[in-house]
Structures are given as C-alpha cells and as structure tokens.
Rosetta silent file (secondary structure, phi, psi, omega in degrees, C-alpha in Angstrom):
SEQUENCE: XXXXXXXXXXXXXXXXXXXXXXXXXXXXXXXXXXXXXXXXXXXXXXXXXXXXXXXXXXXXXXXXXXXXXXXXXXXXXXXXXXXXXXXXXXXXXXXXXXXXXXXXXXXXXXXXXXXXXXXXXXXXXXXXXXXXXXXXXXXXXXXXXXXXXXXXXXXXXXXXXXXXXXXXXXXXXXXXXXXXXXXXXXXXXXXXXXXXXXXXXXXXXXXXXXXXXXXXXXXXXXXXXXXXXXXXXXX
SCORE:     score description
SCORE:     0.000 S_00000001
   1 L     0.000  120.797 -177.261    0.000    0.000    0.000 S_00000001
   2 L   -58.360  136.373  177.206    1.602    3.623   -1.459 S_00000001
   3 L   106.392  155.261  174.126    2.229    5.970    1.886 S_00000001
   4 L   -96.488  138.883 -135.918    3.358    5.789    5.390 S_00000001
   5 L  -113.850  140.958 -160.860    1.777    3.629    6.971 S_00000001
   6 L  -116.028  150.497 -176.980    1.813    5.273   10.948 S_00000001
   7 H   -73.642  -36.739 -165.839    1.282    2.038   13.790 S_00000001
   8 H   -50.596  -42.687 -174.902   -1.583    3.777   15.312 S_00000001
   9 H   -58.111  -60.820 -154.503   -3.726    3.359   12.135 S_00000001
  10 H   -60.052   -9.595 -179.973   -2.777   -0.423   12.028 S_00000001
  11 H   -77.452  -54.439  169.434   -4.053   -0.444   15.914 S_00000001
  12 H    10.483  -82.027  154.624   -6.755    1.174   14.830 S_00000001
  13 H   -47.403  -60.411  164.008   -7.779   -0.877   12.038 S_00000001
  14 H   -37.410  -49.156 -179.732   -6.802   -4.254   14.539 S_00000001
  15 H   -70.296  -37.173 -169.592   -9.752   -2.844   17.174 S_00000001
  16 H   -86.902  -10.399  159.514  -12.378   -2.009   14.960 S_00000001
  17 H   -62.224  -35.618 -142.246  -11.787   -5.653   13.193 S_00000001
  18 L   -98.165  137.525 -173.096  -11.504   -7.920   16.640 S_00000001
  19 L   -18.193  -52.182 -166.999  -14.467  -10.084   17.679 S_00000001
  20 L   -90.720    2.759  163.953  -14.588   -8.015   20.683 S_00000001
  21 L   -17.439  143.599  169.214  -15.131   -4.609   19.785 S_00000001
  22 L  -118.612   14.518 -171.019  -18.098   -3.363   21.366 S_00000001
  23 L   -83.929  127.452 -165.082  -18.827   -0.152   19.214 S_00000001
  24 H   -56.144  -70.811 -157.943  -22.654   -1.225   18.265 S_00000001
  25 H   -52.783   -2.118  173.854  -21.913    0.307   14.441 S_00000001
  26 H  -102.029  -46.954 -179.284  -19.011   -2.332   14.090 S_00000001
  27 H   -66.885  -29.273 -173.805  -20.538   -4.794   15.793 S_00000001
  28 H   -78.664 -106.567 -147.183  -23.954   -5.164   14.439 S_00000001
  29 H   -30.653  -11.000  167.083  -21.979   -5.789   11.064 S_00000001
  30 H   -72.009  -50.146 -147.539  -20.589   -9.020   12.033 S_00000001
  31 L  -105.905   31.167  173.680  -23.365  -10.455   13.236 S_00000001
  32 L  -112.062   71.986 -151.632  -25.675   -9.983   10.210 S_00000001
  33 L    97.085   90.564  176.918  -24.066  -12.107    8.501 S_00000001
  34 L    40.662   34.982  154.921  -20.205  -12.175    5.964 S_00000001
  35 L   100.742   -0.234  172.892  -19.654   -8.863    7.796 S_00000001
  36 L  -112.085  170.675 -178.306  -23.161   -7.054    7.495 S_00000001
  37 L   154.555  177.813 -164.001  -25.241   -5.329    9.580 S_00000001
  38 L  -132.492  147.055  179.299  -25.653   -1.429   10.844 S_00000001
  39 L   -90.490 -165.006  139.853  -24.550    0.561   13.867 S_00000001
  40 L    56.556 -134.591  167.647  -26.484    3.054   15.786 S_00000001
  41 L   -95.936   28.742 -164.896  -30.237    3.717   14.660 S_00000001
  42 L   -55.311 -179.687  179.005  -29.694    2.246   11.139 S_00000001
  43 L  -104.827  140.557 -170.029  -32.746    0.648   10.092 S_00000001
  44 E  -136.348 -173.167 -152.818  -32.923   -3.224    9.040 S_00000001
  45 E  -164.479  167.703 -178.744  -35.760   -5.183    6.905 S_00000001
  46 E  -143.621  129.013 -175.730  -36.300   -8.698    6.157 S_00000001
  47 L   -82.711  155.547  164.582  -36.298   -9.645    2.103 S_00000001
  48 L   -28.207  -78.106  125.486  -38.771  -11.534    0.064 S_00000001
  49 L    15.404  -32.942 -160.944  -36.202  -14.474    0.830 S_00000001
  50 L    69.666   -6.381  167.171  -36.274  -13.904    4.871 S_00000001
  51 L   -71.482  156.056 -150.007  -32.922  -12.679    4.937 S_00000001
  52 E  -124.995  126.598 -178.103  -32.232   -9.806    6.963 S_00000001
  53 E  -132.617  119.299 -178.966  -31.035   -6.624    5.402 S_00000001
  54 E  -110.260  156.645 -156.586  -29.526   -3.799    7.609 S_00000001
  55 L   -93.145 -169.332 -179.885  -28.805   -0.950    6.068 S_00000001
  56 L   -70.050  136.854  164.930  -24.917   -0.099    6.368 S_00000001
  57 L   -62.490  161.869 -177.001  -23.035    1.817    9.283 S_00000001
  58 E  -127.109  130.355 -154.864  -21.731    5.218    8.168 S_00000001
  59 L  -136.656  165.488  179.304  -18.001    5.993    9.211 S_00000001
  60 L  -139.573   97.660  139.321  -15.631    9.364    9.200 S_00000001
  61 E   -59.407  131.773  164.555  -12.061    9.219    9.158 S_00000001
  62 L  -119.762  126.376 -174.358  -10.307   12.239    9.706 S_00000001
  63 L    80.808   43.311 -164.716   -6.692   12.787    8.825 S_00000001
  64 L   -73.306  -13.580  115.557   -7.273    9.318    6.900 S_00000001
  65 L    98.491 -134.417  162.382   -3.806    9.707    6.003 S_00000001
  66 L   -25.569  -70.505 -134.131   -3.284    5.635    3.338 S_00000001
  67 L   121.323    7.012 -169.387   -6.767    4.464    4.411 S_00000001
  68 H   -64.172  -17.541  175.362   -5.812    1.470    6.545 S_00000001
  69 H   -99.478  -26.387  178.292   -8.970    1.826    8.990 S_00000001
  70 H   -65.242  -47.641 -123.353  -11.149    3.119    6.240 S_00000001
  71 H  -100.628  -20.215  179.530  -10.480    0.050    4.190 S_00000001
  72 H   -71.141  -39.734 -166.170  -10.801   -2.440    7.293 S_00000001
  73 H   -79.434  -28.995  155.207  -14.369   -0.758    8.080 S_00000001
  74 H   -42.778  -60.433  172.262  -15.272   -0.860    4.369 S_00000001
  75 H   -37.995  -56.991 -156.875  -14.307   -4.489    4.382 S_00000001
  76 L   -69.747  -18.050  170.703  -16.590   -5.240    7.635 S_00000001
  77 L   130.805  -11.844 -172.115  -19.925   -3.710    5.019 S_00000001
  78 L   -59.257  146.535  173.034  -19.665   -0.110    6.771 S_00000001
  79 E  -107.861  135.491 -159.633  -20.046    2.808    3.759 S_00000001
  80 L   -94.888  127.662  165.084  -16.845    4.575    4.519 S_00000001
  81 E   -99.008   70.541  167.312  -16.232    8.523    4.286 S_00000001
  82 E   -89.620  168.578 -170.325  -12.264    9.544    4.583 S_00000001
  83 E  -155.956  135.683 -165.093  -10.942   12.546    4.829 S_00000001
  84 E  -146.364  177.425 -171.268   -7.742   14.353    5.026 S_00000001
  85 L  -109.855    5.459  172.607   -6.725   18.515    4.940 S_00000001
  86 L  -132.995  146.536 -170.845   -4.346   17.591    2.071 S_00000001
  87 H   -59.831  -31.194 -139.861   -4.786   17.248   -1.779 S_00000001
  88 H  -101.153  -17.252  172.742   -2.037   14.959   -2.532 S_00000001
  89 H   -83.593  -22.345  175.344   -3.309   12.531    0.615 S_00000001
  90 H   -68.191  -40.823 -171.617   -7.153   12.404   -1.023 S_00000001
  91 H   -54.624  -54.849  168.006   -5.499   11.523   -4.285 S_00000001
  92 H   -33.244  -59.437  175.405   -3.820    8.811   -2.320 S_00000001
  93 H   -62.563  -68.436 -177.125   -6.388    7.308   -0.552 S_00000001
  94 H   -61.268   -0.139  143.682   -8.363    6.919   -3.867 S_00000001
  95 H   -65.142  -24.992  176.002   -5.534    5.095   -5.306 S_00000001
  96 H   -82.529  -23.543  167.751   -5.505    2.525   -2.236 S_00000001
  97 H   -87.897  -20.759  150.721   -8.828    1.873   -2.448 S_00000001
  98 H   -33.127  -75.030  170.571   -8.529    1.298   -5.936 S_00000001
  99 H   -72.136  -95.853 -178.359   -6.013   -1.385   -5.311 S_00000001
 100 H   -18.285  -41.250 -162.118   -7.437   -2.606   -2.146 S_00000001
 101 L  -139.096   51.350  158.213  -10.913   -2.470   -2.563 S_00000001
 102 L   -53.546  153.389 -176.370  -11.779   -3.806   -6.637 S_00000001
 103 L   -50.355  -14.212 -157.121  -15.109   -3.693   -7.722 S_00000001
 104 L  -119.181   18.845 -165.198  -14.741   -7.958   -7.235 S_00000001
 105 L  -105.107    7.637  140.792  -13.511   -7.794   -3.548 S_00000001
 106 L   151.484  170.750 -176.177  -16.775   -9.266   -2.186 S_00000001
 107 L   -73.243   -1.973 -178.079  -20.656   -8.631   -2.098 S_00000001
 108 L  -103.750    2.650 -161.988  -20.498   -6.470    1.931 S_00000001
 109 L   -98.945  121.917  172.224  -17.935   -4.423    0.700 S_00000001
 110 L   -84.266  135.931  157.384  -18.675   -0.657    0.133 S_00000001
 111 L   -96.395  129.298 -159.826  -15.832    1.207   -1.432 S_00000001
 112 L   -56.321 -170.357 -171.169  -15.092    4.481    0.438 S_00000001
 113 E  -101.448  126.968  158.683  -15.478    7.826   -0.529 S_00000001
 114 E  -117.581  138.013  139.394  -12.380   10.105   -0.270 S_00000001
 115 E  -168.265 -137.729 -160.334  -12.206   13.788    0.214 S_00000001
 116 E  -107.644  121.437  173.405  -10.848   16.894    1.344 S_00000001
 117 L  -133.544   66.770 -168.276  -11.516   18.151    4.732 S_00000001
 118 L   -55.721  152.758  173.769   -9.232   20.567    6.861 S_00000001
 119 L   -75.578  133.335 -155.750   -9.965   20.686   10.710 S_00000001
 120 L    91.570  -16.661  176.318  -12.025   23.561   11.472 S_00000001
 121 L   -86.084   80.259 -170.962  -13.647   23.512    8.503 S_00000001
 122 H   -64.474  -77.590 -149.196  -17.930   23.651    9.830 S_00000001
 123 H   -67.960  -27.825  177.801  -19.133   24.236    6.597 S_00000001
 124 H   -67.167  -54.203 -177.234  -17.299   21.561    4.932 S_00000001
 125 H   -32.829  -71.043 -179.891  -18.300   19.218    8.087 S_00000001
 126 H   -55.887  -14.242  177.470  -21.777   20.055    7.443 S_00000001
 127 H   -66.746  -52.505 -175.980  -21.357   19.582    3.443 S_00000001
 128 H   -48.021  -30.159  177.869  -19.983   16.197    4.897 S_00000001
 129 H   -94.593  -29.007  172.334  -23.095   15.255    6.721 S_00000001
 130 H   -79.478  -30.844  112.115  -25.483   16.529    3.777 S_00000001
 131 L    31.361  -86.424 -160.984  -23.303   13.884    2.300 S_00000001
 132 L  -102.086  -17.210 -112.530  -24.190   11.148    4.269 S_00000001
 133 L   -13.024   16.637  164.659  -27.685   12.561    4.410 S_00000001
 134 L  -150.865  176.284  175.674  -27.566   11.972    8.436 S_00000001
 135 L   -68.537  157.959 -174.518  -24.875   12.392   11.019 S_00000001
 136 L   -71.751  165.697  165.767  -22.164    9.390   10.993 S_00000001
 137 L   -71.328  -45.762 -158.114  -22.189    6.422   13.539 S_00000001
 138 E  -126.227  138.033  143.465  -18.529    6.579   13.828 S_00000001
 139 E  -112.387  124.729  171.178  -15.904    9.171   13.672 S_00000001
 140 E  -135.490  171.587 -171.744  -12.867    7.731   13.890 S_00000001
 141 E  -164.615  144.474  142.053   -9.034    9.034   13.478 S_00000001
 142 E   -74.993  103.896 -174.765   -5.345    7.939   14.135 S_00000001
 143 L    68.622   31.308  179.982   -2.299    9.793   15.082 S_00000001
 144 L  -147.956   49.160  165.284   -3.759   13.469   15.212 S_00000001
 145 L  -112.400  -16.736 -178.409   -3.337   14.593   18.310 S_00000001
 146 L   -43.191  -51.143  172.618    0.448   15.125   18.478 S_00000001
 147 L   -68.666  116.177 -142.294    0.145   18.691   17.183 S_00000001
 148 L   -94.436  -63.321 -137.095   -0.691   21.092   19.943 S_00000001
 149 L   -65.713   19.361 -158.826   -1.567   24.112   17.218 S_00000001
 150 L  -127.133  -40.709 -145.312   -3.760   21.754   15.140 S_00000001
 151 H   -68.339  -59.281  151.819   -5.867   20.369   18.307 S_00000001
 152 H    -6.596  -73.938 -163.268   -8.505   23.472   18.335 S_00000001
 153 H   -77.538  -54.153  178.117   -9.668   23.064   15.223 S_00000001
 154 H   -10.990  -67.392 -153.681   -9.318   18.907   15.298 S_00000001
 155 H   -73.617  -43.485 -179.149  -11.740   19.145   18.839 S_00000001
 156 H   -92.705  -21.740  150.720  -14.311   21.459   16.904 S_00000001
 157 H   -43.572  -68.704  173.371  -14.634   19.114   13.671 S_00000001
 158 H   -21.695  -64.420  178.226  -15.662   16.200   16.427 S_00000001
 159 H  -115.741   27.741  157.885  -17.649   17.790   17.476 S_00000001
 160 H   -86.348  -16.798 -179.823  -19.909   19.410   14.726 S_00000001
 161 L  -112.509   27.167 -171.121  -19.970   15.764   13.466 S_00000001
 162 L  -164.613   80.519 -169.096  -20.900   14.342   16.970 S_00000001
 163 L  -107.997 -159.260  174.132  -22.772   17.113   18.164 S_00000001
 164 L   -61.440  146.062  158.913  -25.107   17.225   21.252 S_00000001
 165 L    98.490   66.315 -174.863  -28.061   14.975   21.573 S_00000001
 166 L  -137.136   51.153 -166.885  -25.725   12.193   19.081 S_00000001
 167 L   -81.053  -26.446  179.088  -26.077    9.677   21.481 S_00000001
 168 L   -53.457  -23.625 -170.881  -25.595    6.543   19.318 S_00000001
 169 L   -50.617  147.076  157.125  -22.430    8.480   17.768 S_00000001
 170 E  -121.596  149.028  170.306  -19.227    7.386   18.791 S_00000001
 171 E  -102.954  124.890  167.719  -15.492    8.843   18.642 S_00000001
 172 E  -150.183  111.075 -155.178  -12.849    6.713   18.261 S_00000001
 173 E  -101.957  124.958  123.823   -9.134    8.229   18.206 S_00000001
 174 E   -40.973   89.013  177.625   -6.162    5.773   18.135 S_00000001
 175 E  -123.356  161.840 -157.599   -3.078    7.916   19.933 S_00000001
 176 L   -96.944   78.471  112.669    0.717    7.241   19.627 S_00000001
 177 L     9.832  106.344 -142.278    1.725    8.247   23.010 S_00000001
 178 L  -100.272   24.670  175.635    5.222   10.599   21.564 S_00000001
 179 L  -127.307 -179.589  179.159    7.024   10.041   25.434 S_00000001
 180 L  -102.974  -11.275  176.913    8.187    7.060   27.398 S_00000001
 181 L  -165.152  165.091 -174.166    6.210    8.567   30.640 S_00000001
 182 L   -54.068   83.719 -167.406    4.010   11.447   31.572 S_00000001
 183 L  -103.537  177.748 -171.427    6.202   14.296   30.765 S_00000001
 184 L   -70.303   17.959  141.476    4.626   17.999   29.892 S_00000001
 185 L   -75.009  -36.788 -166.595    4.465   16.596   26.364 S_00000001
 186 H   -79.244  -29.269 -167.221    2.346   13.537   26.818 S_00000001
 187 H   -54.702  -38.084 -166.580    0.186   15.948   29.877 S_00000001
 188 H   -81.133  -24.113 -170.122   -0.392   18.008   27.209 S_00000001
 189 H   -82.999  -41.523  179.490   -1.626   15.348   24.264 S_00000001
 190 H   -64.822  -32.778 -161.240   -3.757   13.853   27.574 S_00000001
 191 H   -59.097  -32.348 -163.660   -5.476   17.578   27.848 S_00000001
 192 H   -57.891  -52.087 -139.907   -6.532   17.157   24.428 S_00000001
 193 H   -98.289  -23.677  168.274   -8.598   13.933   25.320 S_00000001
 194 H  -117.722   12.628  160.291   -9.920   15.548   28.520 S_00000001
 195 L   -66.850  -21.775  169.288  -11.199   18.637   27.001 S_00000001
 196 L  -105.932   26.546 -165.941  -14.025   16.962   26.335 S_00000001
 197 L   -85.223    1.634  150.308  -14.899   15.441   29.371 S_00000001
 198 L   -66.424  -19.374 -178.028  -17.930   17.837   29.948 S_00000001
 199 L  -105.693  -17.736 -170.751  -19.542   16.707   26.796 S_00000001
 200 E  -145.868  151.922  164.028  -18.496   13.011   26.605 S_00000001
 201 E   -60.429  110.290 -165.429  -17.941    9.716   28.184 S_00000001
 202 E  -100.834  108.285 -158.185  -14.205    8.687   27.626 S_00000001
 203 E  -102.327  103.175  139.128  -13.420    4.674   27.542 S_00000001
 204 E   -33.146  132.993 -179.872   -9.940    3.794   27.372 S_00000001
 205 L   -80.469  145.524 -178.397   -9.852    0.273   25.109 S_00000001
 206 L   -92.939  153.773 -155.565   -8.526   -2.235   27.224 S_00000001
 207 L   -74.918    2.609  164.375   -5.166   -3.632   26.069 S_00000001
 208 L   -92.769  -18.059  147.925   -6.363   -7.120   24.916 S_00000001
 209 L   -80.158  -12.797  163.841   -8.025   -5.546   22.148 S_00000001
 210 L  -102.420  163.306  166.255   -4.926   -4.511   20.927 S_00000001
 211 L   -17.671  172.943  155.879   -1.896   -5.401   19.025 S_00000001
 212 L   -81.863  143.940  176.874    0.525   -7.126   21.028 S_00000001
 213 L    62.352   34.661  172.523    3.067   -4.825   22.610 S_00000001
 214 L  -138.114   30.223  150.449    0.742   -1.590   22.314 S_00000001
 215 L  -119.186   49.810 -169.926   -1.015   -1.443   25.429 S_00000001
 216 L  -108.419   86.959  165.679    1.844   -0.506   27.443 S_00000001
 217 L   -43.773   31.995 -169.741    2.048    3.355   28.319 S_00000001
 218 L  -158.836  135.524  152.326    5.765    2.900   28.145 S_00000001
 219 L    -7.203   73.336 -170.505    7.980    2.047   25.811 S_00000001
 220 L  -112.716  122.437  168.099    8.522   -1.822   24.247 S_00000001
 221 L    69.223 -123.343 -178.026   11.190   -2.315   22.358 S_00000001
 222 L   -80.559   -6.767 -157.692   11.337   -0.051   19.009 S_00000001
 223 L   -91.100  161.880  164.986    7.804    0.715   19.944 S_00000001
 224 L  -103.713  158.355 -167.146    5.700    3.645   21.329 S_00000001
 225 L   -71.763  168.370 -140.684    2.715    3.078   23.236 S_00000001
 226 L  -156.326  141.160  179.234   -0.515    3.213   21.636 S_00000001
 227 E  -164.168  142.237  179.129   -3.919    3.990   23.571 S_00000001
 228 E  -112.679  111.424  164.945   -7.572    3.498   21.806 S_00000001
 229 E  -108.763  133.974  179.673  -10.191    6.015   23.204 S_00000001
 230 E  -132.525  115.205  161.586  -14.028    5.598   22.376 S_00000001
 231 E  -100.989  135.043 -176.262  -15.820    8.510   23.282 S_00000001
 232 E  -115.825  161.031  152.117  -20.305    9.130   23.201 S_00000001
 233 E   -67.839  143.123 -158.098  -21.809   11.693   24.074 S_00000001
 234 L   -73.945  153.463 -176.175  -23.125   12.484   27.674 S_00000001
 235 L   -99.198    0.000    0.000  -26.961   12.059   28.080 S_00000001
C-alpha cells in the first residue's frame, strides 16, 4: 500500500476488526451475517427471501492519512467517508482503495469515498453530513493529536460531526503516546482527550483488544505506546 503507513492506524484498524469490539456500528456488522449489519439507529428489513437486510453503518475518518482503517471498516460492510486537509493525501487514498478495494472484492464491501476536509472547517463538516444525508455512527481518526496548534480546530470538527443529543455516535481516536512517561508533552496530548470530558464519556480500550506490545504506556522495544479512546456523548 503507497504511503506511510503510521502504527496507530494499524491499531486502529486491529480494534475495529476484533471479535470483541463493542462499538454497536461495528458490531452489528458481524453479526448480520459475511460482515453485514448497521450501527447506531440504522434501520434493518427482512427480504422476500427472509434474509435480513440492515442498512450499512456510516463511518468518518479524519486525517485518513493511506486508508488502513477506512479500508478495514469498508471491508466489515460499513459505507466509509475519509478525509484528510491535504490534496495529494485524497489523491492517495483513492488510489488505495482502488487497489485494495476492486469492484470484485466481495458482495459487503462498500468502497469508500475520499475527500478533502481541513480541521475547522464547519461548513465543509456540514457539506460532509449533507453527504451522508444523516450524522455518521462513527468518527474515527489515528495519530492526530500530536500537534498542539492543530488540536482546536481537530476538537471542533468532532464535534460538529458528533454534536449534542448524538447519542448513538461514537469517537474513536487511536493515539501514539510521543514520550516514554508522563512528561509535559504527553500531559499536554492527555489535555486534548480531557477537554471533552464535559460533553463526553471517555473509555480507554482495554489492552487485549490490541496489538501485542501496544497497550503498554511505556515504551517496548522499538515501539511507542498506543492507547484506543471511544468517546459518546453524555446524556
């Protein structure tokens, strides 16, 4: 796959795959079936046939960077939305799903959408949801908290596209933890995650949902730690 491929994304991608996810918009596609099924308040139906047809979860990537989580959540039947703040990464991402995701790669698989979205950008958010024609089930992201001057705008994209009264919505950010212990870098990359703890519920993923050797807040081997947060909104 063309691109740099950042570890968070492949945890990312690993959580939102593994049996035991619990985010309903992931989950309900497994168990309707080869991977299909709906998050949140999709709607489902029963065919001529008696088979049971849900309609598809609706996902957000932001800072989608390859695609490696869009293309796992495509895979699971979800219709996929990435999005990045740079030209030359949308072009990318539609070349990986190109290659990744042919029109022959199975009957659950939606291929996503790519396109351009800078952080901060409300009217584009809202173009993004007129889109989708409702708000998504999932937002999800990788690696894009490191950057304190970026974090503003990041924190107000969330949450125009997981705004109040969203309760089925979920956030779910995959971060690269850039210290071996809580120094004023990582304190500050935590603030990010607890700025929203007036509006939302914050989960840590527990580390048996992850890779191997990424649920350490310290340092293994070449690696850096890795922490999965899935946040809803408060009721």
């Amino acid at each position: 796959m063309p691109g740099t491929l950042w570890e968070s994304s492949a945890v990312l991608a690993h959580y939102i795959t593994h049996p035991s996810c619990e985010i309903e918009a992931f989950r309900r596609m497994r168990i309707h079936g080869d991977g299909k099924g709906s998050g949140g308040d999709s709607t489902s139906s029963t065919s001529s046939s008696g088979r049971v047809q849900v309609q598809p979860s609706t996902v957000v990537e932001l800072g989608a960077g390859i695609g490696l989580a869009s293309i796992a959540a495509a895979r699971l039947g979800c219709r996929v939305f990435a999005t990045d703040g740079s030209p030359t990464s949308v072009r990318l991402l539609k070349d990986n799903f190109r290659v990744n995701l042919p029109d022959d790669c199975g009957p659950t698989t939606i291929k996503p959408l790519a396109s351009m979205l800078e952080w901060g950008d409300l009217d584009g958010a809202d173009g993004l949801v007129d889109q989708i024609s409702s708000l998504p089930d999932v937002i999800m992201a990788s690696d894009v908290v490191y950057l304190r001057s970026a974090q503003r705008d990041l924190a107000e994209t969330i949450r125009r596209l997981c705004p109040d009264g969203h309760l089925h919505g979920r956030v779910v950010v995959a971060h690269r933890w850039r210290a071996d212990s809580m120094t004023d870098t990582t304190a500050d990359e935590a603030a990010f995650f607890e700025g929203f703890d007036g509006e939302f519920d914050t989960e840590e993923v527990a580390g048996e949902l992850l890779p191997e050797g990424y649920n350490m807040r310290s340092r293994v081997g070449t690696k850096l730690p890795v922490s999965v947060f899935v946040m809803r909104r408060k009721h």
